[in-house]
Amino acid sequence: MSLSVEDRQQALQRMQCEIFDLVVIGGGITGAGVARDASSRGMRVALVEAADFASGTSSRSSKLIHGGIRYLENLEFGLVFEALSERQKLFTMAPHLVHPLKFLIPIYRGGRVPAWKMGLGMWLYDALSLFEAPEMHAFLDQKELFHEYPLLQKRGLTGGFTYYDAYMDDDRLVHETLRSARAFGAEVANYTRVTGCCFENGKVQSVECKDIETGLQFNLRARHVVSSVGPWTDVLGGQFWSHWKPRLRPSKGVHLTFSRERFPLKDAVVMGAENRIVFAIPRHEMVIVGTTDTDFDEDPAEVVTNQGDVKYLLDVIHQYFPGAWITSKDILGCYAGVRPLIDDGAQTESKTSREHEIWTETCGITFVAGGKYTTYRKMAEQTVAQVLSFFPIEDQVRFAHSQTLAPLNPLVTDVTLERARSDSPYWSQMSQLPTEVTALLADRHGGEALAVMRSLPFSQERDPWMWLWCVEAIHAVKHTMCLHLADFYFRRTPLVLSRADHGMAFVESVAAVMGNFFGWSESRRREEINALQNQVHRELSATFSFDQT
Ligand code: FAD
């Protein structure tokens, strides 16, 4: 399942001369899902992404596959049911990317939601998952909580509920979905921006594209076009039609990251803050705390964390974990994203619905926006079904069968993943790599891990972690169309967010590996390193300069 620079070249060539059944604009999770669904039905599909895949909202989420416990309060039962049923499917479709995670909701005296109501919500949550959650919810009394969660604020704590949802690697979920779409025959190209649209007799004929890497401009012809550009929906709509009426109410969300040593959480904790909730989410290497929810009407590409966001999240941490003494100096990293919410006229950002909307303009362009990561497969299925309703009946029959419930990566199923995990100590003996390194490769790549390991022989003079990120870089360029060093650091690995040095200890070696592959000159290599460092500085500057007074 290759997705390399050669695949990109081939895709761009085909895009200049063929007519596709469907052109998908945007390579976040929504576009990737639509491309996979449509190509799995046998449609000829082309997907173009303006920057790196998943560089928009789809690498900036809370990284949860969840029903959304808080939507129960808004009585959005349909949304929660759909999300919980998709969660169940994703456990088997992508066992290397979606993992069960236990959550605690602590209950405090005088809290916004009384314990009885929370208990009712917990039963409802289990029922809406058809009692298929990894474990059912449980109540813990004050004594059990003091023992199990010693860092929690003890004053006013009366009890708490535990329940299960899941965490994931959001960016990698996009890459694996695109690899699968490619395996079904879709042509995909990143760094290819749609700049306009050509109509004939009121019908869309093609979209105008620009290859950002070379400057090449071309027309990409299609029978139908899907716009899945998330928070850019109104920008693209405005580019196509001068009379476009905005549909979105974009909202900014920020997360901070901490090392697990400094903030030792064993389960995720749900914290209440000003009528919304903030999660503290432990995952392998770090704890992620977020998110904020504030209206955002600037260019989504420019979204960054500011000092107000940092202060808001640190205040919530202090309120719930006063004894942890977390300060801004403990922050490893941060990231900000823009939710592409549909404007439903709600009073506040956090009350705006997370439902998605799909609508088709008479010219043959279908828009899909809003929704959640968790439901991307379902959204994609509904989008393609709507697209097909505009096709002749024989095509509707021909393309009726979608295959999106198959594993995203046939080399990574429950069985191959377990096998890789149990083989990893043996790999470690054979290769003289530490078991932590081989275990991490097994977890990330399941049945593909051995192939990843074999791409670069390990010699004992090398630092094993350095070697690890070099083989990951080789995998990224061959199988995820990774074109730039910053794209590797930000969206193929957790390096920027999980390490105090943001992975800079490995930068020369990784740049050398990528440079060898692409034939970069010494000056190009330096440019790539500078671009990475500038991006780290731009995105993380609020935490570098946070003023605690
Ligand atoms: P995007 O990921 O933004 O993709 C759109 C793409 O279109 C971008 O890559 C962009 O470069 C591209 N594009 C734009 N213009 C053009 C053009 N002219 N030509 C070509 N390409 C173009 N959901 C969950 O289920 N769980 C969570 O835990 C969760 N947490 C969240 C936390 C935050 C802070 C935020 C902001 C969202 C969260 N969500 C979560 C929601 C989820 O992340 C989004 O719904 C989802 O990522 C949206 O994906 P998308 O593909 O629609 O948009």
Coordinates of C-alpha atoms and ligand atoms in Angstrom, one line a residue:
M1 CA 0.0 0.0 0.0
S2 CA 2.3 2.7 -1.2
L3 CA 1.6 6.4 -1.1
S4 CA 4.8 8.0 -2.2
V5 CA 6.1 10.9 -4.2
E6 CA 6.0 8.6 -7.3
D7 CA 2.4 8.0 -6.6
R8 CA 1.9 11.8 -6.4
Q9 CA 3.6 12.3 -9.8
Q10 CA 1.5 9.6 -11.4
A11 CA -1.7 11.1 -9.8
L12 CA -0.9 14.5 -11.1
Q13 CA -0.3 13.2 -14.6
R14 CA -3.6 11.3 -14.6
M15 CA -5.4 14.3 -13.2
Q16 CA -4.3 16.4 -16.2
C17 CA -5.8 14.1 -18.8
E18 CA -8.6 12.0 -17.4
I19 CA -12.2 12.7 -16.4
F20 CA -13.0 11.4 -12.9
D21 CA -16.4 10.3 -11.6
L22 CA -15.6 12.3 -8.4
V23 CA -13.1 15.0 -7.5
V24 CA -12.7 15.5 -3.7
I25 CA -11.3 18.8 -2.5
G26 CA -9.5 18.6 0.9
G27 CA -7.4 15.9 2.4
G28 CA -8.5 16.0 6.0
I29 CA -10.4 13.1 7.5
T30 CA -13.7 14.0 5.8
G31 CA -12.1 14.1 2.3
A32 CA -10.0 11.0 3.0
G33 CA -13.2 9.2 4.1
V34 CA -15.2 10.3 1.0
A35 CA -12.3 9.3 -1.3
R36 CA -12.1 5.8 0.3
D37 CA -15.8 5.2 0.3
A38 CA -16.2 6.3 -3.4
S39 CA -13.2 4.4 -4.7
S40 CA -14.2 1.3 -2.7
R41 CA -17.4 1.4 -4.8
G42 CA -15.4 1.3 -8.0
M43 CA -15.7 5.1 -8.8
R44 CA -12.8 6.9 -10.5
V45 CA -11.7 9.3 -7.8
A46 CA -9.2 12.1 -7.5
L47 CA -8.4 13.9 -4.3
V48 CA -6.4 17.1 -4.0
E49 CA -5.2 18.7 -0.8
A50 CA -3.8 22.3 -0.7
A51 CA -1.1 21.5 1.9
D52 CA 0.0 18.4 3.7
F53 CA -2.7 15.8 4.4
A54 CA -4.4 16.3 7.8
S55 CA -2.6 19.7 8.2
G56 CA -6.0 21.4 8.9
T57 CA -8.3 20.5 11.8
S58 CA -7.6 16.8 11.3
S59 CA -4.3 16.8 13.2
R60 CA -5.5 19.3 15.9
S61 CA -8.3 17.4 17.6
S62 CA -8.5 16.0 21.1
K63 CA -7.7 12.7 19.5
L64 CA -10.7 11.0 20.9
I65 CA -13.1 8.5 19.3
H66 CA -16.0 9.1 21.5
G67 CA -19.8 9.3 21.7
G68 CA -19.5 12.7 23.3
I69 CA -20.8 12.4 26.9
R70 CA -21.6 16.2 27.0
Y71 CA -24.0 16.0 24.0
L72 CA -26.4 14.1 26.2
E73 CA -27.0 17.3 28.1
N74 CA -28.1 19.0 24.8
L75 CA -30.3 15.9 24.3
E76 CA -28.5 15.0 21.0
F77 CA -29.1 11.3 21.5
G78 CA -29.0 10.5 17.7
L79 CA -25.5 12.1 17.5
V80 CA -24.3 10.1 20.5
F81 CA -25.7 6.8 19.3
E82 CA -24.2 7.2 15.8
A83 CA -20.8 8.1 17.3
L84 CA -20.8 5.2 19.7
S85 CA -21.7 2.8 16.9
E86 CA -18.9 4.2 14.7
R87 CA -16.5 3.9 17.7
Q88 CA -17.2 0.2 17.8
K89 CA -16.5 -0.2 14.1
L90 CA -13.2 1.7 14.3
F91 CA -11.9 -0.6 17.0
T92 CA -11.8 -3.4 14.4
M93 CA -11.1 -1.2 11.3
A94 CA -8.0 0.4 12.8
P95 CA -6.8 -1.4 16.0
H96 CA -3.4 0.2 15.7
L97 CA -4.9 3.7 15.7
V98 CA -7.9 3.5 18.0
H99 CA -7.4 2.3 21.6
P100 CA -9.9 1.9 24.5
L101 CA -9.4 4.6 27.2
K102 CA -10.9 4.8 30.7
F103 CA -12.3 8.2 31.8
L104 CA -13.2 9.5 35.3
I105 CA -15.8 12.2 35.9
P106 CA -15.3 13.4 39.5
I107 CA -18.4 14.8 41.2
Y108 CA -18.0 17.8 43.6
R109 CA -20.5 19.2 46.1
G110 CA -22.5 22.0 44.5
G111 CA -21.3 21.0 41.0
R112 CA -23.2 22.0 37.9
V113 CA -24.5 18.4 37.2
P114 CA -25.8 16.5 40.3
A115 CA -24.6 12.9 40.9
W116 CA -28.1 11.4 40.2
K117 CA -28.3 13.1 36.8
M118 CA -24.7 12.1 36.0
G119 CA -25.6 8.5 37.0
L120 CA -28.6 8.5 34.6
G121 CA -26.4 9.9 31.8
M122 CA -23.9 7.1 32.4
W123 CA -26.6 4.4 32.0
L124 CA -27.9 6.2 28.9
Y125 CA -24.3 6.3 27.5
D126 CA -23.9 2.5 28.0
A127 CA -27.3 1.8 26.6
L128 CA -26.6 4.0 23.5
S129 CA -23.5 1.9 22.9
L130 CA -25.7 -1.1 23.0
F131 CA -23.7 -2.2 26.1
E132 CA -20.6 -2.8 23.8
A133 CA -18.2 -0.4 25.5
P134 CA -14.9 -2.0 26.5
E135 CA -16.2 -1.9 30.1
M136 CA -19.5 -0.6 31.6
H137 CA -19.5 2.6 33.8
A138 CA -18.9 2.3 37.5
F139 CA -19.4 4.5 40.6
L140 CA -16.4 5.2 42.9
D141 CA -17.0 6.6 46.4
Q142 CA -14.8 9.3 47.9
K143 CA -12.5 6.8 49.6
E144 CA -11.8 4.9 46.4
L145 CA -11.2 8.1 44.5
F146 CA -8.7 9.4 47.1
H147 CA -6.8 6.1 46.8
E148 CA -7.0 5.7 43.0
Y149 CA -6.5 9.4 42.0
P150 CA -4.3 10.9 44.6
L151 CA -3.6 14.1 42.6
L152 CA -7.3 15.1 42.3
Q153 CA -8.7 18.1 44.3
K154 CA -10.1 16.5 47.5
R155 CA -12.1 19.4 48.8
G156 CA -15.8 18.9 48.1
L157 CA -15.2 15.6 46.2
T158 CA -18.2 13.3 46.8
G159 CA -17.6 10.5 44.3
G160 CA -17.1 9.9 40.7
F161 CA -18.0 7.8 37.6
T162 CA -15.7 5.9 35.4
Y163 CA -16.6 4.9 31.8
Y164 CA -14.8 4.0 28.6
D165 CA -14.2 5.7 25.2
A166 CA -11.2 5.7 22.9
Y167 CA -8.1 7.7 22.0
M168 CA -6.5 7.7 18.5
D169 CA -3.7 9.1 16.3
D170 CA -5.8 11.6 14.3
D171 CA -3.2 12.4 11.6
R172 CA -2.3 8.8 11.1
L173 CA -5.9 7.9 10.7
V174 CA -6.1 10.2 7.8
H175 CA -2.9 8.7 6.2
E176 CA -4.2 5.1 6.6
T177 CA -7.6 6.1 5.2
L178 CA -5.8 7.6 2.2
R179 CA -3.6 4.6 1.7
S180 CA -6.6 2.5 1.6
A181 CA -8.4 4.8 -0.9
R182 CA -5.2 4.6 -3.0
A183 CA -5.3 0.8 -2.8
F184 CA -8.9 1.0 -4.1
G185 CA -7.7 3.0 -7.0
A186 CA -8.1 6.7 -6.0
E187 CA -5.5 9.2 -7.2
V188 CA -4.4 11.5 -4.4
A189 CA -2.1 14.5 -4.3
N190 CA -1.1 16.8 -1.5
Y191 CA 0.2 20.3 -2.0
T192 CA -2.3 20.8 -4.8
R193 CA -4.6 23.7 -4.2
V194 CA -8.0 24.3 -5.9
T195 CA -8.1 27.9 -7.1
G196 CA -11.3 28.1 -9.0
C197 CA -14.0 26.2 -10.8
C198 CA -15.2 26.0 -14.5
F199 CA -18.9 25.7 -15.3
E200 CA -20.6 25.0 -18.6
N201 CA -24.4 25.4 -19.0
G202 CA -24.6 25.8 -15.2
K203 CA -22.8 22.5 -14.5
V204 CA -19.4 22.0 -13.1
Q205 CA -16.9 20.7 -15.6
S206 CA -13.6 20.9 -13.8
V207 CA -11.7 22.5 -10.9
E208 CA -8.6 24.7 -11.5
C209 CA -5.6 23.3 -9.6
K210 CA -2.2 24.5 -8.8
D211 CA 0.7 22.2 -7.8
I212 CA 2.3 24.2 -5.0
E213 CA 5.6 22.3 -5.3
T214 CA 6.2 23.2 -9.0
G215 CA 3.7 26.0 -9.8
L216 CA 2.1 23.9 -12.5
Q217 CA -1.6 24.8 -13.1
F218 CA -4.1 22.4 -14.6
N219 CA -7.8 21.7 -14.9
L220 CA -9.1 18.6 -13.2
R221 CA -12.2 17.3 -14.9
A222 CA -15.0 15.6 -13.0
R223 CA -18.6 14.5 -13.3
H224 CA -19.2 15.6 -9.7
V225 CA -17.2 17.5 -7.1
V226 CA -17.2 17.2 -3.3
S227 CA -15.9 20.0 -1.2
S228 CA -14.6 18.7 2.2
V229 CA -12.4 21.6 3.1
G230 CA -13.7 21.8 6.7
P231 CA -13.2 25.3 8.2
W232 CA -12.3 26.6 4.7
T233 CA -15.8 25.9 3.4
D234 CA -16.9 29.5 3.2
V235 CA -13.6 30.6 1.7
L236 CA -13.9 28.0 -1.1
G237 CA -17.6 28.8 -1.6
G238 CA -16.7 32.5 -1.9
Q239 CA -14.1 31.6 -4.4
F240 CA -16.6 29.7 -6.6
W241 CA -19.6 32.2 -6.3
S242 CA -19.6 35.9 -5.5
H243 CA -23.1 35.5 -3.9
W244 CA -22.0 32.7 -1.5
K245 CA -23.8 32.9 1.9
P246 CA -21.5 31.8 4.8
R247 CA -22.7 28.5 6.4
L248 CA -20.1 28.0 9.2
R249 CA -19.6 29.2 12.7
P250 CA -15.9 28.3 13.1
S251 CA -14.6 27.8 16.6
K252 CA -11.1 27.6 17.9
G253 CA -9.9 24.8 20.2
V254 CA -6.5 24.7 22.0
H255 CA -4.6 21.8 23.7
L256 CA -1.5 21.8 25.9
T257 CA 0.8 18.8 26.4
F258 CA 2.7 17.6 29.4
S259 CA 5.1 14.8 30.1
R260 CA 3.5 11.9 31.9
E261 CA 6.3 11.9 34.4
R262 CA 5.4 15.4 35.5
F263 CA 1.7 14.9 35.3
P264 CA 1.2 11.2 36.2
L265 CA -2.4 10.4 35.2
K266 CA -3.4 6.8 34.7
D267 CA -6.9 7.5 33.3
A268 CA -8.4 10.4 31.4
V269 CA -10.2 12.9 33.7
V270 CA -13.2 15.0 32.6
M271 CA -13.1 18.5 34.2
G272 CA -15.9 21.0 34.2
A273 CA -15.2 24.6 33.3
E274 CA -17.7 27.4 32.6
N275 CA -20.5 25.3 31.2
R276 CA -18.1 23.1 29.1
I277 CA -15.7 20.3 29.7
V278 CA -12.0 20.0 29.5
F279 CA -10.2 16.7 29.2
A280 CA -6.9 15.6 30.7
I281 CA -6.0 12.7 28.4
P282 CA -3.0 10.4 29.1
R283 CA -1.5 8.6 26.2
H284 CA 1.7 6.7 25.7
E285 CA 4.2 9.5 25.9
M286 CA 2.3 12.5 27.3
V287 CA -0.8 14.0 28.8
I288 CA -3.0 16.2 26.5
V289 CA -5.2 18.8 28.2
G290 CA -7.9 20.6 26.2
T291 CA -9.9 22.1 24.8
T292 CA -11.1 25.7 24.6
D293 CA -14.0 26.7 22.5
T294 CA -14.0 30.3 21.1
D295 CA -15.5 31.9 18.0
F296 CA -12.8 32.3 15.3
D297 CA -13.3 34.3 12.1
E298 CA -9.7 34.5 10.8
D299 CA -7.8 32.4 8.2
P300 CA -7.9 28.8 9.7
A301 CA -4.3 28.4 8.4
E302 CA -3.2 31.1 10.8
V303 CA -4.7 29.7 14.0
V304 CA -2.3 29.5 16.9
T305 CA -2.5 29.2 20.7
N306 CA -2.4 32.5 22.6
Q307 CA -1.6 33.3 26.2
G308 CA -5.3 33.6 27.1
D309 CA -5.8 30.0 26.0
V310 CA -2.8 28.8 28.0
K311 CA -4.0 30.6 31.1
Y312 CA -7.6 29.2 30.8
L313 CA -6.3 25.6 30.6
L314 CA -3.7 26.0 33.4
D315 CA -6.5 27.5 35.6
V316 CA -8.7 24.4 35.0
I317 CA -5.7 22.1 35.8
H318 CA -5.0 24.1 39.0
Q319 CA -8.6 23.8 40.0
Y320 CA -8.7 20.0 39.6
F321 CA -5.1 19.0 40.4
P322 CA -3.9 21.7 42.8
G323 CA -1.4 19.3 44.4
A324 CA 0.3 18.6 41.1
W325 CA 1.8 22.2 41.0
I326 CA 1.7 22.3 37.3
T327 CA 3.1 25.6 35.9
S328 CA 3.7 27.0 32.4
K329 CA 7.2 25.7 32.7
D330 CA 5.9 22.2 32.6
I331 CA 4.2 22.6 29.2
L332 CA 5.9 20.6 26.5
G333 CA 3.8 21.8 23.6
C334 CA 0.5 23.1 22.4
Y335 CA -1.7 23.1 19.3
A336 CA -4.7 25.0 18.0
G337 CA -7.4 23.9 15.5
V338 CA -10.6 25.3 14.0
R339 CA -13.9 23.3 14.3
P340 CA -15.9 23.6 11.0
L341 CA -19.2 23.9 12.9
I342 CA -22.4 24.6 11.0
D343 CA -24.0 27.9 12.1
D344 CA -27.3 26.8 13.7
G345 CA -27.9 30.2 15.4
A346 CA -27.0 28.8 18.9
Q347 CA -26.3 31.4 21.6
T348 CA -22.8 30.3 22.4
E349 CA -19.9 28.4 20.6
S350 CA -20.2 25.4 22.9
K351 CA -23.9 25.1 22.3
T352 CA -23.4 25.0 18.5
S353 CA -24.3 21.5 17.3
R354 CA -21.6 19.1 16.2
E355 CA -23.9 17.5 13.6
H356 CA -22.7 17.6 10.0
E357 CA -24.5 18.9 7.0
I358 CA -24.4 17.7 3.4
W359 CA -25.9 19.8 0.6
T360 CA -25.6 19.9 -3.1
E361 CA -25.6 23.0 -5.3
T362 CA -27.5 22.5 -8.6
C363 CA -24.2 22.8 -10.6
G364 CA -23.0 19.4 -9.3
I365 CA -20.9 20.4 -6.2
T366 CA -21.7 18.6 -3.0
F367 CA -20.5 20.3 0.3
V368 CA -19.9 18.4 3.5
A369 CA -19.0 20.2 6.7
G370 CA -19.3 20.0 10.5
G371 CA -19.5 16.7 12.3
K372 CA -16.8 14.8 14.2
Y373 CA -13.8 12.7 13.5
T374 CA -15.6 9.8 15.2
T375 CA -18.3 9.7 12.6
Y376 CA -16.2 10.4 9.5
R377 CA -16.9 7.0 7.9
K378 CA -20.7 7.4 8.2
M379 CA -20.5 11.1 7.0
A380 CA -18.5 9.8 4.0
E381 CA -21.0 7.1 3.2
Q382 CA -23.9 9.6 3.4
T383 CA -22.0 12.1 1.2
V384 CA -21.2 9.6 -1.5
A385 CA -24.9 8.3 -1.4
Q386 CA -26.0 11.9 -2.0
V387 CA -23.5 12.3 -4.8
L388 CA -24.8 9.1 -6.5
S389 CA -28.4 10.4 -6.4
F390 CA -27.3 12.8 -9.1
F391 CA -25.8 10.0 -11.3
P392 CA -27.8 8.0 -13.8
I393 CA -29.5 4.9 -12.4
E394 CA -27.1 2.4 -14.1
D395 CA -24.2 4.2 -12.2
Q396 CA -26.1 4.1 -9.0
V397 CA -26.4 0.3 -9.4
R398 CA -22.8 -0.1 -10.5
F399 CA -21.5 1.9 -7.5
A400 CA -24.0 0.8 -4.9
H401 CA -21.6 -1.4 -2.8
S402 CA -19.3 0.5 -0.4
Q403 CA -16.6 -1.5 1.4
T404 CA -15.6 0.9 4.1
L405 CA -16.0 -1.6 7.0
A406 CA -12.9 -3.5 5.9
P407 CA -9.7 -2.9 7.9
L408 CA -8.0 0.3 6.8
N409 CA -4.7 -1.5 6.5
P410 CA -5.1 -5.3 5.8
L411 CA -1.6 -5.8 7.4
V412 CA -3.0 -4.4 10.7
T413 CA -5.9 -6.4 12.1
D414 CA -6.5 -7.4 15.7
V415 CA -4.7 -10.7 15.0
T416 CA -1.6 -9.2 13.2
L417 CA -1.3 -6.5 15.9
E418 CA -1.4 -9.0 18.7
R419 CA 1.1 -11.2 16.8
A420 CA 3.5 -8.3 16.3
R421 CA 3.2 -7.3 20.0
S422 CA 4.1 -10.8 21.1
D423 CA 6.9 -11.1 18.6
S424 CA 8.5 -7.7 19.5
P425 CA 10.8 -9.1 22.3
Y426 CA 12.1 -11.6 19.8
W427 CA 12.7 -8.8 17.2
S428 CA 14.5 -7.0 19.9
Q429 CA 16.9 -10.0 20.6
M430 CA 17.5 -10.5 16.9
S431 CA 18.2 -6.8 16.1
Q432 CA 19.8 -5.8 19.4
L433 CA 17.3 -3.0 19.6
P434 CA 15.8 -2.2 23.1
T435 CA 12.4 -3.9 23.6
E436 CA 10.7 -0.4 24.0
V437 CA 11.7 0.4 20.5
T438 CA 10.5 -2.8 18.9
A439 CA 7.3 -2.7 21.0
L440 CA 6.6 0.8 19.8
L441 CA 7.0 -0.3 16.2
A442 CA 4.7 -3.2 16.8
D443 CA 2.1 -0.9 18.3
R444 CA 2.3 1.6 15.5
H445 CA 2.5 -0.7 12.6
G446 CA 1.2 -4.2 13.6
G447 CA 1.9 -6.7 10.8
E448 CA 3.8 -4.0 8.8
A449 CA 6.4 -3.4 11.6
L450 CA 8.9 -5.9 10.3
A451 CA 8.9 -4.3 6.8
V452 CA 9.4 -0.9 8.5
M453 CA 12.3 -2.2 10.6
R454 CA 14.0 -3.8 7.5
S455 CA 14.1 -0.5 5.6
L456 CA 17.3 0.5 7.5
P457 CA 19.7 -1.9 9.2
F458 CA 20.4 -1.1 12.8
S459 CA 24.0 -1.0 14.0
Q460 CA 25.0 -0.8 17.6
E461 CA 26.9 2.4 17.1
R462 CA 23.6 4.1 16.4
D463 CA 21.3 5.5 19.1
P464 CA 18.2 3.2 18.8
W465 CA 15.8 6.1 19.2
M466 CA 17.6 8.0 16.4
W467 CA 17.3 4.8 14.3
L468 CA 13.6 4.5 15.1
W469 CA 12.8 8.0 13.8
C470 CA 14.9 7.4 10.7
V471 CA 13.0 4.2 9.8
E472 CA 9.7 6.1 10.6
A473 CA 10.9 8.8 8.1
I474 CA 11.5 6.2 5.4
H475 CA 8.1 4.8 6.0
A476 CA 6.5 8.3 5.9
V477 CA 8.0 9.2 2.6
K478 CA 7.1 5.9 1.0
H479 CA 3.7 5.3 2.5
T480 CA 2.2 8.6 3.5
M481 CA 3.4 11.0 0.8
C482 CA 5.4 13.0 3.3
L483 CA 7.2 15.7 1.3
H484 CA 8.7 18.0 4.0
L485 CA 10.6 17.6 7.2
A486 CA 8.1 19.7 9.1
D487 CA 5.3 17.4 7.8
F488 CA 7.1 14.5 9.3
Y489 CA 7.7 16.1 12.6
F490 CA 4.2 17.5 13.0
R491 CA 2.0 14.8 11.5
R492 CA 3.8 11.5 11.3
T493 CA 5.3 11.4 14.8
P494 CA 4.5 12.7 18.3
L495 CA 7.9 14.3 18.5
V496 CA 7.0 18.0 18.6
L497 CA 4.3 17.6 21.3
S498 CA 5.8 14.9 23.5
R499 CA 9.4 16.0 24.0
A500 CA 10.9 19.0 25.7
D501 CA 13.3 19.5 22.7
H502 CA 10.5 18.8 20.2
G503 CA 12.6 16.1 18.7
M504 CA 15.4 18.4 17.6
A505 CA 18.0 15.9 18.9
F506 CA 17.1 13.8 15.9
V507 CA 16.7 16.5 13.3
E508 CA 20.1 16.2 11.5
S509 CA 19.7 12.4 11.1
V510 CA 16.1 12.6 10.0
A511 CA 16.8 15.4 7.5
A512 CA 19.7 13.4 6.1
V513 CA 17.5 10.3 5.6
M514 CA 14.8 12.4 3.9
G515 CA 17.4 14.3 1.9
N516 CA 18.9 11.1 0.6
F517 CA 15.5 9.9 -0.5
F518 CA 14.6 13.1 -2.3
G519 CA 18.1 14.1 -3.4
W520 CA 18.1 17.4 -1.4
S521 CA 21.1 19.6 -1.6
E522 CA 22.9 20.8 1.5
S523 CA 21.1 24.2 1.3
R524 CA 17.7 22.6 0.7
R525 CA 18.3 20.4 3.8
R526 CA 19.1 23.5 5.8
E527 CA 15.9 25.2 4.4
E528 CA 13.8 22.2 5.6
I529 CA 15.4 22.4 9.1
N530 CA 14.8 26.2 9.3
A531 CA 11.2 25.8 8.1
L532 CA 10.6 23.2 10.8
Q533 CA 12.1 25.3 13.5
N534 CA 10.1 28.4 12.4
Q535 CA 6.9 26.4 12.5
V536 CA 7.7 25.0 16.0
H537 CA 8.4 28.6 17.1
R538 CA 5.2 30.0 15.5
E539 CA 2.8 27.4 16.8
L540 CA 4.3 27.1 20.3
S541 CA 5.3 30.7 21.0
A542 CA 2.5 31.3 23.5
T543 CA 4.0 28.6 25.8
F544 CA 7.6 29.9 25.3
S545 CA 6.7 33.4 26.4
F546 CA 3.8 32.7 28.8
D547 CA 3.7 35.4 31.4
Q548 CA 2.6 33.9 34.8
T549 CA 2.0 37.1 36.6
Ligands
FAD1 P1 -9.9 19.6 7.9 O1 -9.1 18.6 8.6 O2 -9.6 21.0 8.2 O3 -9.5 19.3 6.3 C1 -9.8 20.3 5.3 C2 -8.7 20.3 4.4 O4 -9.0 21.0 3.2 C3 -7.4 21.0 4.9 O5 -6.4 20.0 5.0 C4 -7.1 22.1 4.0 O6 -5.8 22.3 3.7 C5 -7.9 21.6 2.7 N1 -8.2 22.7 1.8 C6 -8.7 23.9 2.1 N2 -8.9 24.7 1.0 C7 -8.5 23.9 0.0 C8 -8.4 24.2 -1.4 N3 -8.7 25.3 -1.9 N4 -7.9 23.2 -2.2 C9 -7.5 22.0 -1.7 N5 -7.6 21.7 -0.3 C10 -8.0 22.7 0.5 N6 -13.8 15.1 16.7 C11 -13.8 13.9 17.3 O7 -14.5 13.0 16.9 N7 -13.1 13.7 18.5 C12 -12.3 14.7 19.0 O8 -11.7 14.4 20.0 C13 -12.3 15.9 18.5 N8 -11.7 16.9 19.0 C14 -11.6 18.1 18.4 C15 -10.9 19.2 19.1 C16 -10.7 20.4 18.4 C17 -9.9 21.5 19.1 C18 -11.2 20.6 17.1 C19 -11.0 21.9 16.4 C20 -12.0 19.6 16.5 C21 -12.2 18.4 17.2 N9 -13.0 17.3 16.6 C22 -13.0 16.1 17.2 C23 -13.6 17.5 15.3 C24 -12.8 17.0 14.2 O9 -11.4 17.2 14.4 C25 -13.2 17.7 12.9 O10 -14.6 17.5 12.7 C26 -12.5 17.1 11.7 O11 -11.1 17.0 11.8 C27 -12.8 17.9 10.4 O12 -12.1 17.4 9.4 P2 -12.2 17.9 7.9 O13 -11.6 17.0 7.0 O14 -13.7 18.3 7.6 O15 -11.5 19.3 7.9

